[in-house]
Amino acid sequence: MSSSASSAASALPGAPFVAYGAGQLQVEQVTLSELAQQHGTPLFVYSQASILAALAAYQRGLAGRNALICYAMKANSSLAILRLLADAGCGFDIVSVGELERALAAGATPSKIIFSGIGKTRAEMRRALEVGIGCFNVESMAELDVLNEVAQASGRVAPISIRVNPNVDAKTHPYISTGLRGNKFGIGHEQALQAYRHAASLPGLRVQGIDCHIGSQITDSAPYLEAMDRILDLVTQIEAAGIRIHHIDFGGGLGIDYNGDTPPRADDLWHELLARVDARGFADRQIVIEPGRSLVGNAGVCVTEVLYLKPGEQKNFCIVDAAMNDLPRPALYEAFHRIVPLVEATGAATVYDVVGPVCESGDWLGRDRALNVQAGDRLAVLSAGAYCMSMASNYNTRPRAAEVLVDGAQSRVIRQRETVQDLWRTETP
Ligand SMILES: *Cc1c(COP(=O)(O)O)cnc(C)c1O
C-alpha cells in the first residue's frame, strides 16, 4: 500500500492505517479533522486498505487450498463494506434474513452464504432456500427437523453442517465465549455423531460439512488447536458411519489489538491449523472460515467532539458527542478502546473518564485516560470498525452516525447521518 499513514514507523498501535502526519491524525492519506469538519461528528471512518490487508493475511494462510472466507457480517454490515469484501472474493456468514437481504443487496453470491444462528425461523429458512444459500449451520436437533420439513415443503434439499460445541474455553469475555458446554450454541460434541446420523436420515437435508465457532476476541492459538483436534476426531467418527464431510467450517473469533493484545496473525494461525488437518488425512476437504472482527475491527475509528470538560472531586469527566448508542462495547463488555486526539498534543495531560451524553452511568467510552484537551477538540476512538455501528442504537433518540470509507487519498460517505425525523418514520402518534 502506498499510504504514508500505513508505514509501520508511524502507525498507531492497533490501527495499522492510522497515523499522525504533520501533527494531524490521518486514515491512510485523509486527514480526520477535515472529514469531521465536512460531515460532522460522531463519524465512523474506515480504511479500505486496512480491511483488504486483514483479508490478505487469511488469504495467505489458506493459499493453495479449496477455501472459502465467509465474512461474519454482524461485525459491520454496512453495504459498502460488504461490497468491498464480496468483490475481494468473500462469502458471508449471516445470522438473520435481514443479513441475507443485506448481503444480496451488496452483490453477494448466494452459494457463498452460510446461515448460522440458534433461532432461525421457518420464514428465514424458506427465503434462504429460495435464493440458494451455500449451507445452513444447524444448531440443535429440533432445528434439523424443522429445516427438513421446510425444505421438503418447498421441494428443495437443504445443505447443512452441524455446529458442534467442542467444549473448549476460548479464554475471552463470557458474553463472547460460545464454545463451552454451558453456552447456548451448537450441539455438544458428545451428541454430534447421533445428530449427523439423524440428519443423514432426513430426505430434506444433505450433509455438507461440520462447523464450530468457539468465541470472539480470541488472542491465543491454544483453544483453536484444541477445538480443531476435537472437530477432526468427529470427522473421523462421522465418516466411519458412512457420512461424508465435504467441508470443515472453523468459524471466526480471532482477536485484534485493542489494548496491547497480541493475537496470532491469521496466516500463522492457519499454517498451524492446516498442519493438523493435513496430518489427520483431511487435506482435500474444503476449509470454510467465518472471520468478522479481525477483518474490520482495526480498520475503523469513531471521531467525536469534546463538548465539555467537567472536573470533579473523584473524577474528571471529558464529555463527548459520541455515546454508548454509537460505541456500545464498553457498556456491554467493559471493553477497551484507545482514544487519541485528532491533533497531536504535547504538554500536560489530565486524567479523564471519557463519557457520552446518554443518561446512564454505563455510558462511558474510556476510563482514566490521560488527555490534553479542550472543549471543541476532537478525539478518535480507535479499533471501532467491528461491533460498533452494527450494534448502534437510537437510545435517547440519538440519530446514528455517518460513515466514511477511505481509499488512499479518496474518501466517500457510505452512510448518511440519520435525521431525527428518520427516527419516528414508522411510528403513529
Ligand atoms: C460472531 C460470529 C462469527 C464472527 O466472530 P468474530 O469474533 O467477529 O470473528 C463467526 N461465526 C459465528 C457463528 C458468529 O456468531
Short mmCIF file of N, CA and C in Angstrom, two decimals, residues 266-368:
data_model
loop_
_atom_site.label_atom_id
_atom_site.label_comp_id
_atom_site.label_asym_id
_atom_site.label_seq_id
_atom_site.Cartn_x
_atom_site.Cartn_y
_atom_site.Cartn_z
N ALA A 266 -3.32 -14.12 11.34
CA ALA A 266 -4.23 -15.07 10.67
C ALA A 266 -3.45 -16.09 9.84
N ASP A 267 -2.40 -15.63 9.15
CA ASP A 267 -1.66 -16.58 8.30
C ASP A 267 -0.90 -17.60 9.14
N ASP A 268 -0.29 -17.14 10.24
CA ASP A 268 0.43 -18.08 11.11
C ASP A 268 -0.53 -19.09 11.73
N LEU A 269 -1.66 -18.59 12.23
CA LEU A 269 -2.64 -19.47 12.86
C LEU A 269 -3.09 -20.54 11.87
N TRP A 270 -3.36 -20.12 10.64
CA TRP A 270 -3.87 -21.09 9.67
C TRP A 270 -2.80 -22.07 9.19
N HIS A 271 -1.54 -21.65 9.16
CA HIS A 271 -0.48 -22.63 8.87
C HIS A 271 -0.49 -23.73 9.92
N GLU A 272 -0.65 -23.31 11.16
CA GLU A 272 -0.64 -24.28 12.27
C GLU A 272 -1.87 -25.19 12.21
N LEU A 273 -3.03 -24.59 11.98
CA LEU A 273 -4.27 -25.38 11.94
C LEU A 273 -4.28 -26.34 10.76
N LEU A 274 -3.81 -25.86 9.60
CA LEU A 274 -3.84 -26.72 8.41
C LEU A 274 -2.86 -27.88 8.54
N ALA A 275 -1.78 -27.67 9.28
CA ALA A 275 -0.84 -28.78 9.52
C ALA A 275 -1.57 -29.93 10.22
N ARG A 276 -2.47 -29.57 11.15
CA ARG A 276 -3.24 -30.61 11.85
C ARG A 276 -4.24 -31.29 10.92
N VAL A 277 -4.90 -30.47 10.11
CA VAL A 277 -5.88 -31.02 9.16
C VAL A 277 -5.18 -32.03 8.24
N ASP A 278 -4.02 -31.64 7.74
CA ASP A 278 -3.29 -32.50 6.80
C ASP A 278 -2.79 -33.76 7.49
N ALA A 279 -2.27 -33.59 8.71
CA ALA A 279 -1.72 -34.74 9.42
C ALA A 279 -2.78 -35.80 9.67
N ARG A 280 -4.04 -35.36 9.74
CA ARG A 280 -5.12 -36.34 10.00
C ARG A 280 -5.73 -36.87 8.72
N GLY A 281 -5.16 -36.46 7.59
CA GLY A 281 -5.63 -37.02 6.31
C GLY A 281 -6.81 -36.31 5.69
N PHE A 282 -7.03 -35.05 6.08
CA PHE A 282 -8.19 -34.32 5.53
C PHE A 282 -7.78 -33.15 4.64
N ALA A 283 -6.58 -33.26 4.07
CA ALA A 283 -6.04 -32.15 3.26
C ALA A 283 -6.94 -31.79 2.08
N ASP A 284 -7.77 -32.74 1.65
CA ASP A 284 -8.60 -32.49 0.46
C ASP A 284 -9.93 -31.83 0.78
N ARG A 285 -10.23 -31.60 2.06
CA ARG A 285 -11.54 -31.02 2.40
C ARG A 285 -11.53 -29.51 2.21
N GLN A 286 -12.69 -28.99 1.81
CA GLN A 286 -12.79 -27.54 1.73
C GLN A 286 -12.73 -26.95 3.15
N ILE A 287 -12.01 -25.85 3.28
CA ILE A 287 -11.96 -25.13 4.56
C ILE A 287 -12.83 -23.88 4.42
N VAL A 288 -13.75 -23.72 5.37
CA VAL A 288 -14.59 -22.53 5.42
C VAL A 288 -14.26 -21.81 6.72
N ILE A 289 -14.13 -20.49 6.66
CA ILE A 289 -13.93 -19.73 7.90
C ILE A 289 -14.90 -18.56 7.94
N GLU A 290 -15.16 -18.07 9.15
CA GLU A 290 -16.16 -17.03 9.35
C GLU A 290 -15.59 -15.87 10.16
N PRO A 291 -14.52 -15.22 9.69
CA PRO A 291 -13.97 -14.13 10.49
C PRO A 291 -14.82 -12.87 10.39
N GLY A 292 -14.97 -12.17 11.48
CA GLY A 292 -15.70 -10.91 11.50
C GLY A 292 -14.79 -9.78 11.98
N ARG A 293 -14.66 -9.69 13.29
CA ARG A 293 -13.88 -8.63 13.92
C ARG A 293 -12.49 -8.45 13.32
N SER A 294 -11.80 -9.58 13.08
CA SER A 294 -10.40 -9.48 12.65
C SER A 294 -10.26 -8.90 11.24
N LEU A 295 -11.35 -8.85 10.46
CA LEU A 295 -11.28 -8.22 9.14
C LEU A 295 -11.51 -6.72 9.20
N VAL A 296 -12.33 -6.27 10.12
CA VAL A 296 -12.76 -4.87 10.08
C VAL A 296 -12.46 -4.06 11.36
N GLY A 297 -12.19 -4.75 12.46
CA GLY A 297 -12.11 -4.06 13.75
C GLY A 297 -11.07 -2.96 13.81
N ASN A 298 -9.85 -3.27 13.42
CA ASN A 298 -8.77 -2.29 13.50
C ASN A 298 -8.81 -1.29 12.34
N ALA A 299 -9.74 -1.49 11.41
CA ALA A 299 -9.81 -0.61 10.23
C ALA A 299 -10.64 0.64 10.47
N GLY A 300 -11.35 0.71 11.59
CA GLY A 300 -12.28 1.81 11.80
C GLY A 300 -11.94 2.68 13.00
N VAL A 301 -12.27 3.95 12.89
CA VAL A 301 -12.18 4.86 14.04
C VAL A 301 -13.52 5.59 14.14
N CYS A 302 -13.83 6.05 15.35
CA CYS A 302 -15.01 6.90 15.51
C CYS A 302 -14.54 8.26 15.99
N VAL A 303 -14.80 9.28 15.18
CA VAL A 303 -14.37 10.64 15.52
C VAL A 303 -15.48 11.31 16.34
N THR A 304 -15.09 11.92 17.42
CA THR A 304 -16.06 12.55 18.32
C THR A 304 -15.51 13.90 18.79
N GLU A 305 -16.43 14.82 19.14
CA GLU A 305 -16.00 16.16 19.58
C GLU A 305 -16.19 16.29 21.08
N VAL A 306 -15.24 16.95 21.71
CA VAL A 306 -15.35 17.21 23.16
C VAL A 306 -16.37 18.33 23.35
N LEU A 307 -17.42 18.05 24.13
CA LEU A 307 -18.45 19.06 24.39
C LEU A 307 -18.12 19.87 25.64
N TYR A 308 -17.76 19.18 26.70
CA TYR A 308 -17.49 19.85 27.98
C TYR A 308 -16.39 19.11 28.73
N LEU A 309 -15.62 19.85 29.50
CA LEU A 309 -14.74 19.24 30.50
C LEU A 309 -15.39 19.52 31.85
N LYS A 310 -15.47 18.51 32.66
CA LYS A 310 -16.18 18.64 33.94
C LYS A 310 -15.30 18.08 35.05
N PRO A 311 -14.50 18.97 35.66
CA PRO A 311 -13.62 18.49 36.73
C PRO A 311 -14.44 18.09 37.94
N GLY A 312 -14.00 17.06 38.67
CA GLY A 312 -14.74 16.63 39.85
C GLY A 312 -13.79 16.28 40.97
N GLU A 313 -14.37 15.99 42.14
CA GLU A 313 -13.52 15.66 43.28
C GLU A 313 -12.87 14.31 43.10
N GLN A 314 -13.69 13.33 42.63
CA GLN A 314 -13.14 11.98 42.48
C GLN A 314 -12.69 11.71 41.05
N LYS A 315 -13.37 12.31 40.11
CA LYS A 315 -13.14 12.00 38.70
C LYS A 315 -13.24 13.29 37.91
N ASN A 316 -12.45 13.37 36.85
CA ASN A 316 -12.67 14.42 35.85
C ASN A 316 -13.37 13.76 34.67
N PHE A 317 -14.37 14.46 34.16
CA PHE A 317 -15.08 13.90 33.02
C PHE A 317 -14.81 14.71 31.76
N CYS A 318 -14.58 13.98 30.69
CA CYS A 318 -14.46 14.58 29.36
C CYS A 318 -15.71 14.11 28.62
N ILE A 319 -16.65 15.06 28.43
CA ILE A 319 -17.95 14.70 27.85
C ILE A 319 -17.88 14.94 26.34
N VAL A 320 -18.15 13.86 25.58
CA VAL A 320 -18.00 13.93 24.12
C VAL A 320 -19.36 13.68 23.46
N ASP A 321 -19.41 13.91 22.15
CA ASP A 321 -20.72 13.78 21.47
C ASP A 321 -21.00 12.37 20.94
N ALA A 322 -20.07 11.43 21.13
CA ALA A 322 -20.38 10.02 20.85
C ALA A 322 -20.76 9.37 22.17
N ALA A 323 -21.54 8.31 22.09
CA ALA A 323 -22.05 7.71 23.32
C ALA A 323 -22.23 6.21 23.15
N MET A 324 -22.78 5.59 24.21
CA MET A 324 -22.98 4.15 24.20
C MET A 324 -23.89 3.68 23.06
N ASN A 325 -24.71 4.57 22.54
CA ASN A 325 -25.55 4.15 21.41
C ASN A 325 -24.72 4.02 20.13
N ASP A 326 -23.59 4.76 20.06
CA ASP A 326 -22.69 4.66 18.91
C ASP A 326 -21.63 3.59 19.12
N LEU A 327 -21.12 3.52 20.33
CA LEU A 327 -19.99 2.66 20.69
C LEU A 327 -20.40 1.83 21.91
N PRO A 328 -21.15 0.76 21.69
CA PRO A 328 -21.75 0.02 22.82
C PRO A 328 -20.80 -0.92 23.55
N ARG A 329 -19.61 -1.15 23.03
CA ARG A 329 -18.77 -2.22 23.59
C ARG A 329 -18.31 -1.95 25.03
N PRO A 330 -17.91 -0.72 25.37
CA PRO A 330 -17.55 -0.50 26.78
C PRO A 330 -18.72 -0.79 27.74
N ALA A 331 -19.92 -0.31 27.38
CA ALA A 331 -21.08 -0.54 28.25
C ALA A 331 -21.44 -2.02 28.32
N LEU A 332 -21.30 -2.74 27.19
CA LEU A 332 -21.71 -4.14 27.14
C LEU A 332 -20.71 -5.08 27.80
N TYR A 333 -19.42 -4.87 27.50
CA TYR A 333 -18.40 -5.83 27.94
C TYR A 333 -17.29 -5.17 28.73
N GLU A 334 -17.47 -3.93 29.15
CA GLU A 334 -16.37 -3.17 29.75
C GLU A 334 -15.15 -3.20 28.83
N ALA A 335 -15.41 -3.10 27.55
CA ALA A 335 -14.33 -3.23 26.57
C ALA A 335 -13.48 -1.97 26.53
N PHE A 336 -12.25 -2.13 26.09
CA PHE A 336 -11.30 -1.03 25.99
C PHE A 336 -11.12 -0.60 24.55
N HIS A 337 -11.23 0.70 24.29
CA HIS A 337 -10.84 1.28 23.01
C HIS A 337 -9.80 2.37 23.30
N ARG A 338 -8.72 2.40 22.54
CA ARG A 338 -7.80 3.52 22.67
C ARG A 338 -8.48 4.79 22.20
N ILE A 339 -8.16 5.91 22.84
CA ILE A 339 -8.74 7.20 22.47
C ILE A 339 -7.59 8.20 22.31
N VAL A 340 -7.51 8.81 21.14
CA VAL A 340 -6.39 9.73 20.86
C VAL A 340 -6.93 11.01 20.24
N PRO A 341 -6.21 12.13 20.42
CA PRO A 341 -6.67 13.39 19.83
C PRO A 341 -6.42 13.45 18.32
N LEU A 342 -7.25 14.19 17.60
CA LEU A 342 -7.03 14.33 16.16
C LEU A 342 -5.83 15.20 15.86
N VAL A 343 -5.55 16.15 16.76
CA VAL A 343 -4.37 16.98 16.60
C VAL A 343 -3.39 16.56 17.69
N GLU A 344 -2.22 16.13 17.23
CA GLU A 344 -1.23 15.58 18.15
C GLU A 344 -0.96 16.61 19.25
N ALA A 345 -1.06 16.18 20.51
CA ALA A 345 -0.96 17.12 21.62
C ALA A 345 0.33 16.89 22.39
N THR A 346 0.94 17.98 22.79
CA THR A 346 2.07 17.89 23.71
C THR A 346 1.63 18.63 24.96
N GLY A 347 2.46 18.65 25.97
CA GLY A 347 2.11 19.41 27.17
C GLY A 347 1.36 18.55 28.17
N ALA A 348 0.95 19.18 29.26
CA ALA A 348 0.44 18.44 30.41
C ALA A 348 -0.92 17.82 30.11
N ALA A 349 -1.07 16.57 30.49
CA ALA A 349 -2.33 15.87 30.31
C ALA A 349 -3.06 15.79 31.64
N THR A 350 -4.38 15.67 31.57
CA THR A 350 -5.21 15.45 32.75
C THR A 350 -5.87 14.09 32.57
N VAL A 351 -6.15 13.42 33.68
CA VAL A 351 -6.79 12.10 33.58
C VAL A 351 -8.31 12.28 33.62
N TYR A 352 -8.97 11.77 32.61
CA TYR A 352 -10.42 11.89 32.47
C TYR A 352 -11.07 10.53 32.29
N ASP A 353 -12.33 10.44 32.68
CA ASP A 353 -13.22 9.42 32.13
C ASP A 353 -13.88 10.06 30.92
N VAL A 354 -13.75 9.41 29.78
CA VAL A 354 -14.38 9.93 28.56
C VAL A 354 -15.78 9.33 28.49
N VAL A 355 -16.79 10.19 28.54
CA VAL A 355 -18.17 9.72 28.65
C VAL A 355 -19.04 10.41 27.60
N GLY A 356 -20.17 9.76 27.28
CA GLY A 356 -21.12 10.32 26.33
C GLY A 356 -22.26 11.03 27.06
N PRO A 357 -23.17 11.64 26.28
CA PRO A 357 -24.28 12.38 26.87
C PRO A 357 -25.48 11.52 27.31
N VAL A 358 -25.44 10.21 27.06
CA VAL A 358 -26.62 9.39 27.36
C VAL A 358 -26.84 9.27 28.87
N CYS A 359 -28.10 9.22 29.25
CA CYS A 359 -28.47 9.24 30.67
C CYS A 359 -28.36 7.86 31.31
N GLU A 360 -27.14 7.36 31.38
CA GLU A 360 -26.82 6.08 32.02
C GLU A 360 -25.39 6.20 32.54
N SER A 361 -25.13 5.71 33.72
CA SER A 361 -23.73 5.71 34.20
C SER A 361 -22.88 4.73 33.39
N GLY A 362 -23.53 3.77 32.75
CA GLY A 362 -22.82 2.83 31.87
C GLY A 362 -22.36 3.48 30.57
N ASP A 363 -22.75 4.71 30.35
CA ASP A 363 -22.37 5.38 29.11
C ASP A 363 -20.99 6.01 29.25
N TRP A 364 -19.97 5.16 29.14
CA TRP A 364 -18.60 5.66 29.12
C TRP A 364 -17.88 5.02 27.95
N LEU A 365 -16.88 5.72 27.43
CA LEU A 365 -16.12 5.19 26.29
C LEU A 365 -14.71 4.80 26.71
N GLY A 366 -14.20 5.46 27.75
CA GLY A 366 -12.87 5.12 28.24
C GLY A 366 -12.71 5.66 29.64
N ARG A 367 -12.03 4.91 30.48
CA ARG A 367 -11.84 5.33 31.87
C ARG A 367 -10.38 5.67 32.12
N ASP A 368 -10.19 6.71 32.93
CA ASP A 368 -8.83 7.08 33.39
C ASP A 368 -7.87 7.26 32.21
#
